[in-house]
Amino acid sequence: MFRTYRTATISLLTAAFALHCAAQRTTFQLEKFLKPELGVNQQEEKARAEMMELLDSKSKVVQGKPYSAQSQTDVVQTLADGNRIQRHTSSKFYRDNSGRTRSEQTFSAINPSIPGETKIFIDDPVASVAWVIDPGSHSARKLVRSGKYLAEHNGETQPAAPAKLPKLNEGRDIVVEQLGQKTIEGVECSGKRDTITISAGQIGNEQPVVIVTETWTSPAIGAVVQSSTTDPRFGQTTYQLLHLELGEQPLDLFELPAGYQIEGSR
Amino acid sequence: MKHPEYELNMILHQLHNEHRGIEAPSNLEDLLVQRSRLNAGSAASQRWSRAWGLGFALVVIAAAVVWWASIHAPSSHPPQQIVMLPAPAIQTPPIQQAPTAPQTVAQGQANSRHITQRGQRHAGYSTQVEGSVVFATSFLPLPASEALPEPAQQSIVRARILTSSLAQYGLEVPASIAPQLVSAEFLVGEDGLPRAIRFVR
């Protein structure tokens, strides 16, 4: 009996040692074979993650209200530990008297790792074409606008937004207040305040969540000039038009610059 | 001179003659036989002991290997289909609106159902782009843009994103799902902020 116990004990110790060695060997092999691959994969994933492509842009065709402006958007989110996450995006916008538009936009709000990459979109309802321009790769893609598309996006006959999304704030308590008139960047703006209240328990919240958005819109340009949103869940967002200039814009702004390689149209 | 081997043989022959009359006791053979049988039985017992010990050790080793493999092997659970959007081609993990406060399981399930129903109302689409068919789901409004002003201009931006980064838009992927890259299209306002997302393949 004693010999049985002795044999079993020795076997168990041997087995434990063998298992330990196997684990060490497996770990070693994983480190040996996966580490270089992880490095490559990480680089590939980073490159793929950085790929960002502007496909299309849709807006109302607004005629007779030409202007140019820069805009900047700042999102500041304060975390529970006091840390802050800040994101900043900027853009330039041009519109001529015929409703042609040009927007130069960065999309760092989508991918903060590439804040400086600018995409240009030119919409020309007169020529029924649109251009997606990528200054980074010096390439452009042509989009053909159909008559139906232009009719649907004509501001006079179809003042609605270009695409209707299902409302997320269904069931919310929304209070709208008119804030009167105010001059911002030299144009008269009318303001309103939307207060959205998510009642207690709706999303597991102990107290009501109050989200406040103030929006100042200029009828002269048919666009929002200033807005701010305070959402306790996602922080504070401010949007501001800067260097607003009313007046006709040069036609070459709405044409494809020379030297760009044209890719397949859609 | 006599050969040394001859002398040795002579001595051995003399010894043989001197001890010819000596015989072993009559019971010695029986005692040796009994002792031999006893030793044989003991050896068999030892062999059985060793066999039992080795067998027990093998069982323990097998159990340990199974336990170790179950810990280190990747999860055998099949990838879960997205629950909020109906497009069958999308192989993305289930996504829920990120709760900003403690949320019960029942509430989370209710939210998932709500999103699923909304997705079913707005079917996905497929379109031909440069010779390849692109499948996409319908746009899902982002909770982070719930209170933002309605955009006058909507740009569609396609990007490869990690599912773990969806939290910044108010969408949450269960922690049990490993981060993976997915193709997504964002509806972005003129302020550069995304309003909605859809997944494409």
XYZ file of C-alpha atoms in Angstrom:
467
model
C 0.000 0.000 0.000
C 2.820 2.342 0.895
C 4.432 1.622 -2.454
C 1.172 2.537 -4.212
C 1.074 5.907 -2.470
C 4.737 6.477 -3.196
C 4.326 5.635 -6.878
C 1.231 7.823 -7.170
C 2.957 10.732 -5.456
C 6.016 10.482 -7.666
C 3.797 10.225 -10.743
C 1.777 13.240 -9.669
C 4.872 15.327 -9.079
C 6.221 14.244 -12.455
C 2.911 15.081 -14.089
C 2.788 18.502 -12.454
C 6.321 19.233 -13.577
C 5.557 18.049 -17.107
C 2.433 20.199 -17.221
C 4.345 23.191 -15.988
C 7.017 22.654 -18.633
C 4.332 22.251 -21.306
C 2.711 25.496 -20.245
C 6.031 27.288 -20.252
C 6.873 25.855 -23.637
C 3.484 26.856 -25.046
C 3.881 30.365 -23.691
C 7.322 30.575 -25.128
C 6.104 29.376 -28.508
C 3.222 31.846 -28.445
C 5.586 34.669 -27.668
C 7.973 33.497 -30.324
C 5.441 33.090 -33.095
C 2.721 35.543 -32.243
C 4.693 38.549 -31.196
C 6.107 39.373 -34.618
C 2.741 38.625 -36.231
C 0.987 40.816 -33.726
C 3.322 43.597 -34.671
C 2.490 43.187 -38.337
C -1.195 42.807 -37.647
C -1.257 45.846 -35.470
C 0.339 47.876 -38.212
C -2.105 46.550 -40.763
C -5.037 47.136 -38.471
C -3.843 50.628 -37.741
C -3.528 51.353 -41.446
C -6.936 49.898 -42.154
C -8.485 51.722 -39.212
C -7.104 54.972 -40.509
C -8.771 54.541 -43.858
C -11.592 57.018 -44.041
C -13.535 57.675 -47.182
C -16.071 60.369 -47.879
C -18.746 58.720 -50.006
C -21.376 61.350 -50.500
C -22.892 64.450 -49.065
C -26.470 65.574 -49.267
C -28.048 68.879 -48.469
C -30.825 71.111 -49.522
C -30.223 73.209 -52.597
C -30.364 76.743 -51.268
C -30.296 79.456 -53.906
C -29.859 83.181 -53.480
C -28.035 82.975 -50.139
C -24.331 82.928 -50.935
C -21.773 83.006 -48.147
C -18.516 81.558 -46.902
C -17.525 80.695 -43.364
C -15.299 78.596 -41.229
C -16.691 76.492 -38.474
C -15.313 74.796 -35.461
C -16.776 72.146 -33.225
C -15.495 71.264 -29.794
C -16.582 68.341 -27.693
C -15.454 68.252 -24.078
C -16.312 65.247 -21.991
C -15.388 65.269 -18.317
C -15.042 61.822 -16.834
C -15.930 60.789 -13.303
C -12.281 60.890 -12.219
C -11.863 64.457 -13.464
C -10.108 63.454 -16.648
C -11.228 65.254 -19.789
C -11.603 64.076 -23.363
C -11.527 66.879 -25.931
C -12.187 66.630 -29.633
C -11.963 69.434 -32.132
C -13.080 69.541 -35.734
C -13.084 72.386 -38.195
C -14.407 72.991 -41.671
C -14.839 75.587 -44.377
C -18.024 76.108 -46.289
C -18.795 78.038 -49.444
C -22.093 78.536 -51.255
C -22.723 80.591 -54.361
C -25.870 82.297 -55.555
C -26.897 79.317 -57.701
C -26.782 76.878 -54.823
C -23.388 75.332 -55.536
C -21.627 74.337 -52.342
C -18.110 73.396 -51.336
C -17.261 71.996 -47.929
C -13.784 71.243 -46.661
C -14.180 69.098 -43.619
C -12.164 67.109 -41.157
C -13.675 64.093 -39.480
C -11.638 63.778 -36.346
C -14.839 63.233 -34.382
C -15.030 59.843 -36.083
C -11.373 58.952 -35.850
C -9.362 61.222 -33.517
C -6.139 59.529 -34.642
C -6.224 61.395 -37.965
C -7.439 64.877 -37.037
C -5.769 66.660 -39.897
C -7.160 64.734 -42.864
C -9.429 66.999 -44.865
C -12.001 65.864 -47.411
C -13.584 68.214 -49.913
C -17.062 67.858 -51.282
C -18.317 69.997 -54.145
C -21.980 69.896 -55.031
C -22.968 71.554 -58.290
C -26.726 71.355 -58.886
C -26.335 73.520 -61.986
C -24.079 70.976 -63.730
C -25.846 68.071 -61.958
C -22.556 66.698 -60.675
C -20.789 66.408 -57.374
C -17.118 65.838 -56.626
C -15.574 63.975 -53.737
C -12.010 65.215 -53.499
C -9.259 63.703 -51.406
C -6.342 66.153 -51.179
C -4.279 63.559 -49.359
C -4.182 61.120 -52.265
C -4.701 63.857 -54.883
C -7.664 61.958 -56.279
C -11.283 62.786 -56.971
C -14.474 60.911 -57.681
C -17.382 62.197 -59.704
C -20.991 61.729 -58.659
C -23.749 62.293 -61.160
C -26.836 63.944 -59.735
C -30.071 62.890 -61.316
C -32.951 65.245 -61.964
C -34.977 63.375 -59.378
C -32.260 63.827 -56.810
C -32.053 67.545 -57.476
C -35.818 67.909 -57.317
C -35.905 66.126 -53.977
C -33.134 68.306 -52.606
C -34.412 71.604 -53.957
C -34.924 73.862 -50.995
C -37.958 75.581 -52.431
C -40.011 72.516 -53.195
C -38.677 70.128 -50.535
C -37.606 72.041 -47.472
C -37.264 68.915 -45.385
C -33.919 67.508 -44.335
C -32.175 65.332 -46.931
C -32.632 62.146 -44.983
C -34.984 61.381 -42.184
C -33.635 59.314 -39.344
C -35.790 57.540 -36.845
C -35.990 59.659 -33.741
C -33.961 58.351 -30.865
C -35.662 60.569 -28.335
C -39.040 58.879 -28.610
C -40.723 58.974 -25.276
C -38.595 61.874 -24.059
C -40.028 64.993 -22.487
C -39.031 67.827 -24.840
C -39.608 71.491 -24.095
C -38.864 74.091 -26.777
C -38.347 77.742 -25.854
C -37.824 80.618 -28.266
C -34.862 82.760 -27.285
C -35.550 85.707 -29.572
C -33.082 87.407 -31.894
C -29.354 87.944 -31.596
C -26.632 89.088 -33.963
C -23.800 86.621 -34.353
C -20.947 87.068 -36.821
C -22.767 90.011 -38.333
C -26.006 88.207 -39.158
C -29.321 88.213 -37.389
C -30.073 84.898 -35.752
C -33.123 83.476 -34.079
C -32.542 81.196 -31.150
C -34.344 78.356 -29.500
C -33.627 76.136 -26.539
C -34.570 72.479 -26.544
C -34.669 70.835 -23.146
C -34.883 67.076 -23.297
C -35.609 65.295 -20.066
C -35.050 61.592 -19.653
C -37.237 60.703 -16.742
C -35.888 58.696 -13.836
C -35.613 54.999 -14.504
C -35.941 55.292 -18.297
C -32.346 54.251 -18.898
C -31.646 53.048 -15.396
C -31.034 56.589 -14.152
C -31.870 57.364 -10.534
C -32.528 61.049 -11.231
C -33.915 62.693 -14.372
C -31.278 63.418 -17.026
C -31.636 66.903 -18.483
C -30.085 67.686 -21.871
C -30.098 71.297 -23.043
C -29.440 72.440 -26.596
C -29.374 76.057 -27.707
C -29.441 76.696 -31.437
C -29.032 80.025 -33.238
C -30.060 79.968 -36.878
C -29.648 82.714 -39.463
C -32.446 83.058 -42.035
C -30.035 85.080 -44.173
C -27.898 82.045 -44.914
C -30.325 79.314 -43.971
C -27.880 77.637 -41.609
C -27.066 77.221 -37.955
C -24.533 79.842 -36.838
C -24.034 78.767 -33.262
C -25.168 75.897 -31.099
C -24.306 74.320 -27.801
C -25.432 71.064 -26.287
C -24.931 69.995 -22.702
C -25.573 66.317 -22.201
C -24.520 64.904 -18.812
C -23.870 61.567 -20.494
C -21.588 62.741 -23.285
C -20.337 66.172 -22.218
C -20.589 69.594 -23.789
C -20.614 70.228 -27.516
C -20.234 73.677 -29.061
C -20.488 74.624 -32.724
C -19.650 78.047 -34.050
C -19.439 79.667 -37.463
C -16.463 82.017 -37.773
C -15.389 84.592 -40.344
C -18.813 84.578 -41.917
C -18.866 86.570 -45.141
C -21.997 87.124 -47.178
C -21.714 87.457 -50.912
C -21.065 85.604 -54.151
C -18.201 83.121 -54.246
C -15.668 82.533 -57.058
C -16.844 79.902 -59.521
C -13.546 78.028 -59.493
C -14.216 77.021 -55.917
C -16.892 74.686 -57.257
C -14.795 73.079 -59.938
C -12.380 70.190 -59.745
C -8.850 71.535 -59.277
C -6.337 70.703 -61.986
C -3.961 67.801 -61.523
C -6.325 65.495 -59.653
C -6.659 61.900 -60.735
C -10.267 61.008 -61.376
C -11.392 57.652 -60.036
C -14.428 55.634 -61.107
C -17.723 57.422 -60.788
C -20.657 56.123 -58.808
C 56.815 -28.471 -15.806
C 53.117 -29.083 -15.404
C 50.635 -26.731 -17.000
C 48.908 -24.370 -14.436
C 45.530 -25.304 -15.773
C 46.236 -28.963 -15.157
C 47.152 -28.222 -11.513
C 43.897 -26.218 -11.056
C 41.837 -29.050 -12.457
C 43.497 -31.458 -10.086
C 42.699 -29.277 -7.076
C 39.078 -28.910 -8.130
C 38.850 -32.658 -8.648
C 40.141 -33.261 -5.107
C 37.574 -30.810 -3.698
C 34.844 -32.550 -5.647
C 35.833 -35.900 -4.177
C 35.970 -34.461 -0.635
C 32.427 -32.934 -0.847
C 30.756 -35.759 -2.715
C 29.142 -37.043 0.426
C 27.633 -33.754 1.508
C 23.936 -33.307 0.516
C 21.472 -30.545 1.218
C 18.751 -31.157 3.822
C 15.689 -32.818 2.305
C 13.311 -29.911 3.162
C 15.581 -27.279 1.612
C 14.067 -27.692 -1.811
C 10.528 -27.248 -0.513
C 11.553 -24.159 1.435
C 13.222 -22.662 -1.627
C 10.178 -23.388 -3.776
C 7.869 -21.778 -1.241
C 10.165 -18.773 -0.958
C 10.298 -18.455 -4.722
C 6.499 -18.536 -4.994
C 6.264 -15.936 -2.241
C 8.673 -13.645 -4.054
C 6.797 -14.142 -7.291
C 3.540 -13.088 -5.580
C 5.206 -10.047 -4.077
C 6.571 -8.966 -7.462
C 3.112 -9.279 -8.986
C 1.713 -7.169 -6.187
C 4.356 -4.545 -6.842
C 3.554 -4.524 -10.519
C -0.143 -4.028 -9.743
C 0.691 -1.211 -7.348
C 2.769 0.532 -9.955
C 0.056 0.054 -12.553
C -2.578 1.547 -10.254
C -0.314 4.453 -9.398
C 0.497 5.176 -13.012
C -3.154 4.872 -13.973
C -4.171 7.307 -11.266
C -1.442 9.710 -12.344
C -2.546 9.445 -15.976
C -6.112 10.265 -14.987
C -4.885 13.271 -13.023
C -2.712 14.378 -15.966
C -5.628 14.057 -18.368
C -7.855 16.055 -16.047
C -5.175 18.713 -15.655
C -4.649 18.950 -19.432
C -8.393 19.297 -20.037
C -8.611 21.965 -17.350
C -5.620 23.833 -18.741
C -6.937 23.634 -22.299
C -10.345 24.885 -21.232
C -8.718 27.948 -19.687
C -6.313 28.798 -22.500
C -8.242 27.712 -25.562
C -10.288 30.414 -27.371
C -13.973 30.468 -26.658
C -15.893 27.902 -28.579
C -19.007 30.094 -28.646
C -19.995 30.883 -32.227
C -19.855 34.569 -33.239
C -23.133 36.201 -32.458
C -25.168 37.978 -35.074
C -25.838 41.637 -34.601
C -29.134 41.982 -32.818
C -30.101 45.543 -33.502
C -29.986 45.429 -37.284
C -31.572 42.918 -39.589
C -29.058 42.591 -42.413
C -28.025 38.935 -42.522
C -24.637 39.632 -44.082
C -23.274 41.573 -41.131
C -21.122 39.579 -38.737
C -20.769 42.079 -35.942
C -21.311 41.562 -32.241
C -24.522 42.598 -30.554
C -24.580 46.256 -29.727
C -26.690 48.044 -27.230
C -27.125 51.636 -26.277
C -24.579 52.357 -23.593
C -26.319 52.830 -20.310
C -25.102 55.809 -18.372
C -26.426 54.440 -15.120
C -26.693 50.945 -13.664
C -29.031 49.020 -15.914
C -30.843 45.853 -15.121
C -30.757 42.886 -17.416
C -34.427 43.304 -18.164
C -33.931 46.928 -19.155
C -31.004 46.014 -21.349
C -33.062 43.354 -23.090
C -35.883 45.821 -23.529
C -33.509 48.306 -25.144
C -32.145 45.619 -27.443
C -35.629 44.684 -28.517
C -36.441 48.325 -29.104
C -33.443 48.753 -31.359
C -34.195 45.513 -33.147
C -37.734 46.595 -33.879
C -36.533 49.936 -35.119
C -33.996 48.255 -37.361
C -36.647 45.964 -38.767
C -38.805 48.896 -39.700
C -35.982 50.328 -41.778
C -34.627 47.562 -43.940
C -31.017 47.392 -45.007
C -29.920 47.909 -48.579
C -27.514 46.565 -51.098
C -26.016 48.589 -53.886
C -23.549 48.183 -56.707
C -20.331 50.089 -56.167
C -17.511 49.787 -58.653
C -18.444 46.276 -59.630
C -18.843 44.934 -56.104
C -22.049 44.584 -54.187
C -22.092 46.422 -50.905
C -24.480 45.271 -48.242
C -25.402 47.690 -45.557
C -27.830 47.921 -42.737
C -30.103 50.869 -42.157
C -28.767 53.851 -40.280
C -29.002 53.676 -36.529
C -29.167 57.013 -34.701
C -26.324 57.450 -32.251
C -27.300 58.136 -28.654
C -24.435 60.629 -28.369
C -26.099 62.801 -31.024
C -29.547 62.632 -29.552
C -29.725 66.304 -28.621
C -27.612 67.780 -31.422
C -29.292 70.143 -33.888
C -30.646 68.543 -37.034
C -27.954 68.926 -39.680
C -28.587 70.852 -42.886
C -25.884 68.844 -44.642
C -25.317 65.136 -44.208
C -22.115 63.513 -45.364
C -21.649 59.770 -45.560
C -18.213 58.755 -44.360
C -16.997 55.170 -44.468
C -14.367 54.062 -41.989
C -12.901 50.928 -40.495
C -13.370 51.119 -36.769
C -12.777 48.895 -33.816
C -15.926 47.734 -32.120
C -14.404 48.810 -28.847
C -14.492 52.418 -30.072
C -18.262 52.358 -30.518
C -18.664 53.373 -26.886
C -17.714 56.962 -27.738
C -20.870 57.190 -29.858
C -23.042 55.812 -27.094
C -23.067 52.263 -28.386
C -21.745 49.479 -26.248
C -20.394 46.112 -27.273
C -20.488 43.403 -24.610
C -17.112 42.951 -22.951
C -17.202 39.262 -23.765
C -16.804 40.061 -27.469
C -13.199 40.544 -28.527
C -12.531 43.871 -30.297
C -12.624 43.544 -34.042
C -12.459 45.841 -37.023
C -15.731 46.481 -38.805
C -16.665 48.635 -41.764
C -19.134 51.314 -40.901
C -20.652 54.326 -42.565
C -21.363 57.425 -40.554
C -23.881 60.096 -41.304
C -22.023 63.257 -40.364
C -23.474 66.725 -40.005
C -21.885 69.948 -41.154
C -20.489 70.277 -37.663
C -18.396 67.136 -38.215
C -20.270 65.146 -35.603
C -21.681 61.740 -36.481
C -25.452 61.421 -36.198
C -25.999 57.826 -37.253
C -24.113 54.683 -38.142
C -24.678 51.706 -40.353
C -22.528 48.644 -40.881
C -21.480 47.576 -44.342
C -19.835 44.623 -45.990
